[in-house]
Short mmCIF file of C-alpha atoms in Angstrom, two decimals:
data_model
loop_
_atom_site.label_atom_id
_atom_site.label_comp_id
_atom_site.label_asym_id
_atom_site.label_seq_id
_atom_site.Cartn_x
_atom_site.Cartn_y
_atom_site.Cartn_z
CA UNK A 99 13.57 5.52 -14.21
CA UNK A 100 16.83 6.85 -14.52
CA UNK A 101 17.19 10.61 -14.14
CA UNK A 102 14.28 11.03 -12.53
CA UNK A 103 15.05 12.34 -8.86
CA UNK A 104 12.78 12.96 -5.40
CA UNK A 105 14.07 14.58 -2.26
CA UNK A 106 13.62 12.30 0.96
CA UNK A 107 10.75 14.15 1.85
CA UNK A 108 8.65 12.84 -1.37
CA UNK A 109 9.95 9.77 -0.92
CA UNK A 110 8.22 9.97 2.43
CA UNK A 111 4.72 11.27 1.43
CA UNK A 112 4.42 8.62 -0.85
CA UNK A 113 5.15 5.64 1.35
CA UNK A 114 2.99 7.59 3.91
CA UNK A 115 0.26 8.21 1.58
CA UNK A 116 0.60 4.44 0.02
CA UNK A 117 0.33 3.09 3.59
CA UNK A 118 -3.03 5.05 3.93
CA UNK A 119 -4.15 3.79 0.76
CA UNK A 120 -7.53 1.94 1.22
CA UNK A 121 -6.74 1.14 4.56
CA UNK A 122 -8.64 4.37 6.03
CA UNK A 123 -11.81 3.02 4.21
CA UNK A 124 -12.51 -0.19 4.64
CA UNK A 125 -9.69 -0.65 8.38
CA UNK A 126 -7.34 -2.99 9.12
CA UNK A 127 -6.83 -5.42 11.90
CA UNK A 128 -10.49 -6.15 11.93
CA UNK A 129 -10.02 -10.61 12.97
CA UNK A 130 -9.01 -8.79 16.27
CA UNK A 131 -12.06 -6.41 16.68
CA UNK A 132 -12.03 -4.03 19.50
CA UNK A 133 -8.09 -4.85 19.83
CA UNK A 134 -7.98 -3.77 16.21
CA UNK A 135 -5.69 -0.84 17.41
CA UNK A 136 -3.56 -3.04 19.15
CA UNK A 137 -3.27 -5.51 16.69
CA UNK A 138 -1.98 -2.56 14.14
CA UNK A 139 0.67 -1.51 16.51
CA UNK A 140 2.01 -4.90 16.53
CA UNK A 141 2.08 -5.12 12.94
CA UNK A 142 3.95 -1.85 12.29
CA UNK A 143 7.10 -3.24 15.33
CA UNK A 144 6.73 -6.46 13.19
CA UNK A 145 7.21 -4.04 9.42
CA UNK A 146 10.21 -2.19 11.36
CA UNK A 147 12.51 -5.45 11.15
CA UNK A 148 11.17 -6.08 7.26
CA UNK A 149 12.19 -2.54 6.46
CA UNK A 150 15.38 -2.72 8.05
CA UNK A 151 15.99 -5.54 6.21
CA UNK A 152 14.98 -4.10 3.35
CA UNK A 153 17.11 -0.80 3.48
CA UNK A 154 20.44 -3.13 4.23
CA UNK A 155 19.63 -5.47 0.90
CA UNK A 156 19.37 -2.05 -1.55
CA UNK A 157 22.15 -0.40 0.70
CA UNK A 158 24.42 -3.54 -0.34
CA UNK A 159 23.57 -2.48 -4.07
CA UNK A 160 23.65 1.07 -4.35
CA UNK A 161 21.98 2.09 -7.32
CA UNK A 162 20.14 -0.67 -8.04
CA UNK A 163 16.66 -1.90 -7.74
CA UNK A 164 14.80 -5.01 -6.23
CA UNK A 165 14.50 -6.64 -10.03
CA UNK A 166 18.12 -6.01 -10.23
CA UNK A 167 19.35 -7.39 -6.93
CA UNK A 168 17.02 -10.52 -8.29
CA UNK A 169 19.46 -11.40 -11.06
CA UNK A 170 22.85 -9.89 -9.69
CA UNK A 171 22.23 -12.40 -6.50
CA UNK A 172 20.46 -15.03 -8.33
CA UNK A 173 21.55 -15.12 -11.90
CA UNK A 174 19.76 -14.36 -14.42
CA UNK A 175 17.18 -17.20 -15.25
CA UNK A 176 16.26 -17.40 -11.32
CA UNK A 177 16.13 -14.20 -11.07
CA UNK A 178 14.05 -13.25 -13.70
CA UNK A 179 11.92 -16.31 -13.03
CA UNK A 180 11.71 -14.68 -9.59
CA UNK A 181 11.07 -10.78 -10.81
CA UNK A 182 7.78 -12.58 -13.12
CA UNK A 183 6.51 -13.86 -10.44
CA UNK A 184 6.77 -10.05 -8.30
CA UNK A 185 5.31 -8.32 -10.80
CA UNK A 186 2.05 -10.81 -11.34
CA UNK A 187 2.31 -9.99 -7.48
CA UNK A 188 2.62 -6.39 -7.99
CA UNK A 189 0.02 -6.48 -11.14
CA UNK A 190 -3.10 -8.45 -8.96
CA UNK A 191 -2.58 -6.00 -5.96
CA UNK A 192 -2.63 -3.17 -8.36
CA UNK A 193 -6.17 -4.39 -9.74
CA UNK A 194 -7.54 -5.27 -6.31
CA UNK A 195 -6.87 -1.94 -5.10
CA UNK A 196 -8.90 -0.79 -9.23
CA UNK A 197 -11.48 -3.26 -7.52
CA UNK A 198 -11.80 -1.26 -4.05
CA UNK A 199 -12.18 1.78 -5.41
CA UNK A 200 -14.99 0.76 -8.88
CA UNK A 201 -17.05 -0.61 -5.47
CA UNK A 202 -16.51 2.68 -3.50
CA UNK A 203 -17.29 4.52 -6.08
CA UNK A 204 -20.79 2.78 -7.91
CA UNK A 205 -21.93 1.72 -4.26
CA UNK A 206 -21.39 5.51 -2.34
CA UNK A 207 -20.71 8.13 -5.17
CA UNK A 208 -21.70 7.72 -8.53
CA UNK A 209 -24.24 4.50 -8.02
CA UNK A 210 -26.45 5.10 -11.05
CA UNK A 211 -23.37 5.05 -13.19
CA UNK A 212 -21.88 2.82 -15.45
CA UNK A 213 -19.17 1.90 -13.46
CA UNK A 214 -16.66 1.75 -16.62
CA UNK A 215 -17.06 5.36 -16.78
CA UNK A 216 -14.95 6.39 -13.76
CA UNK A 217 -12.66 3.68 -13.90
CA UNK A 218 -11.51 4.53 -17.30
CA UNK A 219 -10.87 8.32 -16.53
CA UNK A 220 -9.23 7.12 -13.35
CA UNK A 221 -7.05 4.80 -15.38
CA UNK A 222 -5.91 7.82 -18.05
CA UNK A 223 -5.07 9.44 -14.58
CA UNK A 224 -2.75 6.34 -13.89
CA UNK A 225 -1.03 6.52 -17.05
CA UNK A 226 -0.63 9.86 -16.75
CA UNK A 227 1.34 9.90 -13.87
CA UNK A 228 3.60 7.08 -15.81
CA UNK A 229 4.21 9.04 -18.55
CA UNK A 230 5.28 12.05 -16.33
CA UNK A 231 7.52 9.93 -14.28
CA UNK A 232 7.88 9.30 -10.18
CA UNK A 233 9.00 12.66 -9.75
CA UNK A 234 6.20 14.61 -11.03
CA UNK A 235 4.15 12.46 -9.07
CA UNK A 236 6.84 12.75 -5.58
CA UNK A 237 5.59 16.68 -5.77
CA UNK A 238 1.92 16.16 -6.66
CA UNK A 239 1.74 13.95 -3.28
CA UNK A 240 3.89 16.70 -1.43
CA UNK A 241 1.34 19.20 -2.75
CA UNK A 242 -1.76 17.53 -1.55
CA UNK A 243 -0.23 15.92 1.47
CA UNK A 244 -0.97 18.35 3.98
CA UNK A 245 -4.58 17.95 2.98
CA UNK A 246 -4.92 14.56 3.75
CA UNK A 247 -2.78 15.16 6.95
CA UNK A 248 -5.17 17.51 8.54
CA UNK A 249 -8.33 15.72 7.21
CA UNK A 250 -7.35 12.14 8.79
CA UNK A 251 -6.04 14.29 11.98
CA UNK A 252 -9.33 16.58 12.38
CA UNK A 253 -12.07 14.13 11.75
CA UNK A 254 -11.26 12.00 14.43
CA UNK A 255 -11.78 15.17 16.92
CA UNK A 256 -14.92 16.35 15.30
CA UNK A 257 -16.06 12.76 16.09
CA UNK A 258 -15.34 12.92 19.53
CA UNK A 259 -19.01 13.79 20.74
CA UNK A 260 -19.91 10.19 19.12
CA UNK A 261 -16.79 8.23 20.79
CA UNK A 262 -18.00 5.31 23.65
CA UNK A 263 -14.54 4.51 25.54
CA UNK A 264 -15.93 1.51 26.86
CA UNK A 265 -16.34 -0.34 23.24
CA UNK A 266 -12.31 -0.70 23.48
CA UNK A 267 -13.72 -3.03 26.34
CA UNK A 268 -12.45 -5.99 27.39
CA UNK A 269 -8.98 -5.74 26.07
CA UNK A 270 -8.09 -9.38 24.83
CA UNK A 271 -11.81 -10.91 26.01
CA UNK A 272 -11.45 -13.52 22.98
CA UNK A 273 -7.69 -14.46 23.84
CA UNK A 274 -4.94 -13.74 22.09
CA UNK A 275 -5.21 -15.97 18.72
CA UNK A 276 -7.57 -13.50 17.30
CA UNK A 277 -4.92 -10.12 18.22
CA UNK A 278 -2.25 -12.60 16.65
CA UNK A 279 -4.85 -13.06 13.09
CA UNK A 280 -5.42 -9.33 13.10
CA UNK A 281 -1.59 -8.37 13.56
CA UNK A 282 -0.84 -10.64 10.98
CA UNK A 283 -3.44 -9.52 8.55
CA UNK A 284 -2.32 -5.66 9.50
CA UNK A 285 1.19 -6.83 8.10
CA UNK A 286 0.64 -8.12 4.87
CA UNK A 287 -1.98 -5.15 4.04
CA UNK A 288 -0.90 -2.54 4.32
CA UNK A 289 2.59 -2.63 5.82
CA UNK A 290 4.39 -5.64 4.07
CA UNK A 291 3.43 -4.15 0.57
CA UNK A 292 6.19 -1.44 1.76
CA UNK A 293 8.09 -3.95 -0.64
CA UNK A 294 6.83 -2.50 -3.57
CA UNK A 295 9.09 0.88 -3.05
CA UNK A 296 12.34 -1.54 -3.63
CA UNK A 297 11.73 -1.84 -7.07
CA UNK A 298 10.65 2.43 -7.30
CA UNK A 299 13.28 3.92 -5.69
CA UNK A 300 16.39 2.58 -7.63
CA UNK A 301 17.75 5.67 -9.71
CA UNK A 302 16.57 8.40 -7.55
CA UNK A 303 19.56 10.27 -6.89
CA UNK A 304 18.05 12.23 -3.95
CA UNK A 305 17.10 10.08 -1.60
CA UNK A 306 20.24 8.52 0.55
CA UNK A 307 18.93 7.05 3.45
CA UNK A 308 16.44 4.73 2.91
CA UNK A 309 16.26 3.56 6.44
CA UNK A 310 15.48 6.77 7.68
CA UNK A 311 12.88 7.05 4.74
CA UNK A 312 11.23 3.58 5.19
CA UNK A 313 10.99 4.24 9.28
CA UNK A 314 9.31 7.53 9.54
CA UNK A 315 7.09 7.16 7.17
CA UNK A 316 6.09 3.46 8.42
CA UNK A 317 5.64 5.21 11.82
CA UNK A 318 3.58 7.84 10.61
CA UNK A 319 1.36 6.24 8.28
CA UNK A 320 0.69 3.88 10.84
CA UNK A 321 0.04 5.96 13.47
CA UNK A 322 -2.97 7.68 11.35
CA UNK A 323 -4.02 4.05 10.39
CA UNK A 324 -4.33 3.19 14.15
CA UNK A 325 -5.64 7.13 14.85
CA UNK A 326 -8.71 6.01 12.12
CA UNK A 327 -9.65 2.44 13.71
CA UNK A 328 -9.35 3.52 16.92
CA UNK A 329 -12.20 6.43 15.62
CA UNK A 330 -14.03 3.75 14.10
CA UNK A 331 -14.16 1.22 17.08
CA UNK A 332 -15.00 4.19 19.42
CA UNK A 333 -18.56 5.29 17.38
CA UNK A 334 -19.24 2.48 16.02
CA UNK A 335 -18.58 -0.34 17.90
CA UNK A 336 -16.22 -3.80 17.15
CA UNK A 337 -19.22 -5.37 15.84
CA UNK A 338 -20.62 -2.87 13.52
CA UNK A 339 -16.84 -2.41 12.08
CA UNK A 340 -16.72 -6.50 11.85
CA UNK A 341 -19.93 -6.34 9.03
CA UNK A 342 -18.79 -2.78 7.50
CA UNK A 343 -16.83 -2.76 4.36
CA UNK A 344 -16.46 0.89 3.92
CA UNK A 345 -16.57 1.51 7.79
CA UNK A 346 -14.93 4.64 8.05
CA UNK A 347 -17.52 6.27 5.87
CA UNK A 348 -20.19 5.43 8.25
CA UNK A 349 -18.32 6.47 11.08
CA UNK A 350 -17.82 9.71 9.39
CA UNK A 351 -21.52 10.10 8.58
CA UNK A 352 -22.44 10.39 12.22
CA UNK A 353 -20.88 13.24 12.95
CA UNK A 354 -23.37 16.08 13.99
CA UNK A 355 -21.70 18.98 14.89
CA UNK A 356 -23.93 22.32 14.91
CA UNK A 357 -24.35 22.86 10.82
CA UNK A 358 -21.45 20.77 10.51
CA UNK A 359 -22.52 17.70 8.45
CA UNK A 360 -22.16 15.26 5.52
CA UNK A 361 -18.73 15.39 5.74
CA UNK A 362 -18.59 11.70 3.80
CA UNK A 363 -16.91 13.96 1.59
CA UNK A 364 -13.55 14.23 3.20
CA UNK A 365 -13.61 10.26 3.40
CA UNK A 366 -14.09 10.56 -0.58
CA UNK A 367 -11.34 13.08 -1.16
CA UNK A 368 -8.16 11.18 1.09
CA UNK A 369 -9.67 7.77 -0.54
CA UNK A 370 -9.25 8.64 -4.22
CA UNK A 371 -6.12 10.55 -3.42
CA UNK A 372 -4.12 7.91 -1.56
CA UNK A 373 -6.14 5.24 -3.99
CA UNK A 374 -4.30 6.91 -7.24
CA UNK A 375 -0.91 7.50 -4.78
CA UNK A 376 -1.22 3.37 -4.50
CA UNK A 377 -2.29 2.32 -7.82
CA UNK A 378 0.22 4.90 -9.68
CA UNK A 379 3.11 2.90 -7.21
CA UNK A 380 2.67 -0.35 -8.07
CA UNK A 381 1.89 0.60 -11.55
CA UNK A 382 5.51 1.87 -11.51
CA UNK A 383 6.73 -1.69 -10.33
CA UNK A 384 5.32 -3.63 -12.57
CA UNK A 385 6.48 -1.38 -15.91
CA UNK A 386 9.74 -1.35 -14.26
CA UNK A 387 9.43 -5.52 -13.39
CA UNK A 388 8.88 -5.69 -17.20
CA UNK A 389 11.49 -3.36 -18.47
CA UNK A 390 14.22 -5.59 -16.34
CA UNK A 391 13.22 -8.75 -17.76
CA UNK A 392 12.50 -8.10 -21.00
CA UNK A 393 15.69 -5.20 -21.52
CA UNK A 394 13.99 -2.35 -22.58
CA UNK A 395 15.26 0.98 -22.31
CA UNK A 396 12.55 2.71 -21.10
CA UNK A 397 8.77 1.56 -19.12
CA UNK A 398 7.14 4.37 -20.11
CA UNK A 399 5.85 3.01 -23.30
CA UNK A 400 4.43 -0.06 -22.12
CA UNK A 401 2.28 1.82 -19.40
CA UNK A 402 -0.92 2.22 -21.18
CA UNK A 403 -1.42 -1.16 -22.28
CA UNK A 404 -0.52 -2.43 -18.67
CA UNK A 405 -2.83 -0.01 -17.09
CA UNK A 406 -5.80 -1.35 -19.13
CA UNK A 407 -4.88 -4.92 -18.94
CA UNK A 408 -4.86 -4.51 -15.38
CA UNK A 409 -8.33 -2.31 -15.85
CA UNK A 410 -10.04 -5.28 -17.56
CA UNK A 411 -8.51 -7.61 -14.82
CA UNK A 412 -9.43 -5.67 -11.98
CA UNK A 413 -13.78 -6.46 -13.25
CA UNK A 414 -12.67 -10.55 -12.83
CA UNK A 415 -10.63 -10.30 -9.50
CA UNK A 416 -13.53 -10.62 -7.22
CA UNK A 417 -17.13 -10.78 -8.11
CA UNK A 418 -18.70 -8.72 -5.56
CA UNK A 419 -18.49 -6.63 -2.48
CA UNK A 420 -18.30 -9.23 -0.21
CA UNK A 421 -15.93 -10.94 -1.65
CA UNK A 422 -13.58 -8.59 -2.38
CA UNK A 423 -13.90 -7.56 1.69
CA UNK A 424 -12.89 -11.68 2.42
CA UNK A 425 -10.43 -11.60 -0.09
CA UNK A 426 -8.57 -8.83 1.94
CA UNK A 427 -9.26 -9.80 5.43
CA UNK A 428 -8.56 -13.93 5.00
CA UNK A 429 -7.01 -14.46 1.83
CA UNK A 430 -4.48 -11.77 1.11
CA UNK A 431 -2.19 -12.23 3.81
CA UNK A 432 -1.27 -16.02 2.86
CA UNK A 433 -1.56 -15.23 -0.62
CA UNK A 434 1.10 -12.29 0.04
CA UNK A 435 3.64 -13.66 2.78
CA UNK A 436 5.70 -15.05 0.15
CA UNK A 437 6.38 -11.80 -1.67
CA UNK A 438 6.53 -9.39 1.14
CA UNK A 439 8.66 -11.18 3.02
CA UNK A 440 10.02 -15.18 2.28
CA UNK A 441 11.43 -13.91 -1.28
CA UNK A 442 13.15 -10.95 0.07
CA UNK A 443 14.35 -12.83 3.29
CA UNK A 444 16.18 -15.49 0.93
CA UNK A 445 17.74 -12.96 -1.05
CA UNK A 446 18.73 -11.00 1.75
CA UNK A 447 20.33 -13.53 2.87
CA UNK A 448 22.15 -14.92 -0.15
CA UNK A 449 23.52 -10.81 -0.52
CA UNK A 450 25.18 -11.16 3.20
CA UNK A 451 26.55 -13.99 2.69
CA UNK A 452 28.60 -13.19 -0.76
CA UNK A 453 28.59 -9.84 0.89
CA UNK A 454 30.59 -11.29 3.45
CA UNK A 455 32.96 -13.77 1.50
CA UNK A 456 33.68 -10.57 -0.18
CA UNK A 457 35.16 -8.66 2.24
CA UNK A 458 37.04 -11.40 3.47
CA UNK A 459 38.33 -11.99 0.48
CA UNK A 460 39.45 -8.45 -0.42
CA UNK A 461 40.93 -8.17 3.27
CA UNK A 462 43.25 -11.01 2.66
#
């Protein structure tokens, strides 16, 4: 990735617009139903300490990403045994997320469609964005941002007339275990997979200050993720939401205002576009994983066949609907905890420490 540059700003969208991902379809939070929204808000104070953490381990090794910090902390056989097992981690939430949207798409858009069809022009999209690098892709989510902005900020007014204020009622009625199960569930998907941009954002010249980056953009994203449950609880109701996969696009379907109707569509457009935003990421973390281990030169070249390895993989993940939907809301976040945050805890860690010895030693 080297000499390939963003400004702060892209680096911004794309965390923003990575955060939104699938989470504006199908929610987040939902083990704490109509405290959903609360159980968000907790998650994103809990991602604040992982980022900061996160921003002080690439700040100790400027110019360097999270596959290199592996091996300069660990050596190199741990830490490449370590980077292998981030990028399998990188490479199965890449073809979950192919899995989401092959669902969304043959069960709401093009259901009397081979579903192969769309995936495979959605995949040449993918590699396309590979081959033009992160930058290319940093101004094609600046360009389209706005749209998304004022699509996941107006539809929750124009579904105002539907709102009931009193399905937000009563706060905490099943106790708090079930607000602790959706915060925790809110972290892992989509806030702890923040980790990914560790291993993105190594050679980009243009962006400084990565706390500042990973901060806004965590607030931001997240307050649009809690702005779209909170629309969803309100019309639909915590117990519709609980047995709706793609929730938000019934929520969006009720809206009857005057001639303005069907507007599914707008759920359709910031879905594929913050789909392909997330997909094209993690892509970019695994090619990069794999160029670190394995010393190559460049990732570019090995982005096609990864794209349609993880293609084919994405068709075996999960068998069906529902089981991609309990994958995600009991599954993930154990299967994910040691990635997003145990491996990156130990090695932040191990960094302070010889970060430490270090300056003692040069200050005697």
């Amino acid at each position: 990735m080297k000499n390939e540059a963003i400004s702060e700003r892209q680096a911004t969208i794309l965390i923003i617009l990575f955060l939104l991902g699938n989470s504006l379809l199908i929610g987040s939070g939902n083990q704490a139903k109509q405290d959903a929204w609360i159980a968000i808000i907790i998650a994103i104070l809990c991602s604040i300490i992982l980022v900061l953490m996160l921003s002080r381990l690439l700040s100790l090794y400027p110019g360097k990403d999270f596959f290199d910090i592996l091996q300069i902390v660990m050596g190199k056989f741990i830490g490449k045994t370590l980077s292998i097992l981030m990028i399998y981690f990188f490479f199965h939430d890449a073809a979950l997320i192919f899995k989401v949207i092959a669902e969304f798409t043959y069960t709401l858009v093009l259901d009397n469609t081979p579903i192969i069809l769309p995936m495979f022009f959605f995949a040449v999209l993918v590699i396309w964005s590979l081959k033009a690098g992160i930058e290319v892709l940093g101004r094609w989510a600046e360009l389209f941002s706005w749209i998304i902005i004022f699509i996941v900020i107006t539809v929750p007014v124009l579904s105002i007339p539907q709102m009931d204020f009193s399905r937000l009622k009563p706060i905490l009625s099943n106790g708090v275990t079930p607000l602790l199960k959706g915060a925790f569930s809110s972290f892992t998907y989509p806030f702890g997979q923040i980790i990914v941009f560790t291993t993105v954002f190594s050679n980009i010249s243009k962006v400084k200050n990565y706390k500042k980056t990973f901060i806004v953009s965590l607030i931001i994203g997240g307050g649009l993720i809690v702005l779209t449950v909170l629309r969803n609880l309100l019309v639909l109701g915590s117990e519709t939401v609980s047995v709706l996969y793609f929730q938000s696009t019934m929520a969006v379907s009720l809206i009857s205002l005057g001639g303005l109707q069907r507007l599914e569509m707008t759920v359709i457009i910031v879905f594929f576009v913050c789909g392909f935003i997330k997909v094209s990421i993690t892509t970019f973390a695994v090619c990069n994983g794999i160029t670190k281990v394995f010393g190559f030169d460049d990732y570019k070249f090995i982005a096609t066949p990864v794209v349609l390895l993880m293609l084919n993989f994405s068709f075996f993940i999960t068998q069906s609907t529902n089981e991609s939907n309990f994958w995600i809301s009991n599954i993930w976040q154990y299967f994910s905890f040691p990635f997003e945050v145990i491996i990156p805890l130990v090695i932040f860690i191990v960094a302070e420490i010889r970060s430490r010895k270090s300056t003692h030693v040069n200050a005697t």
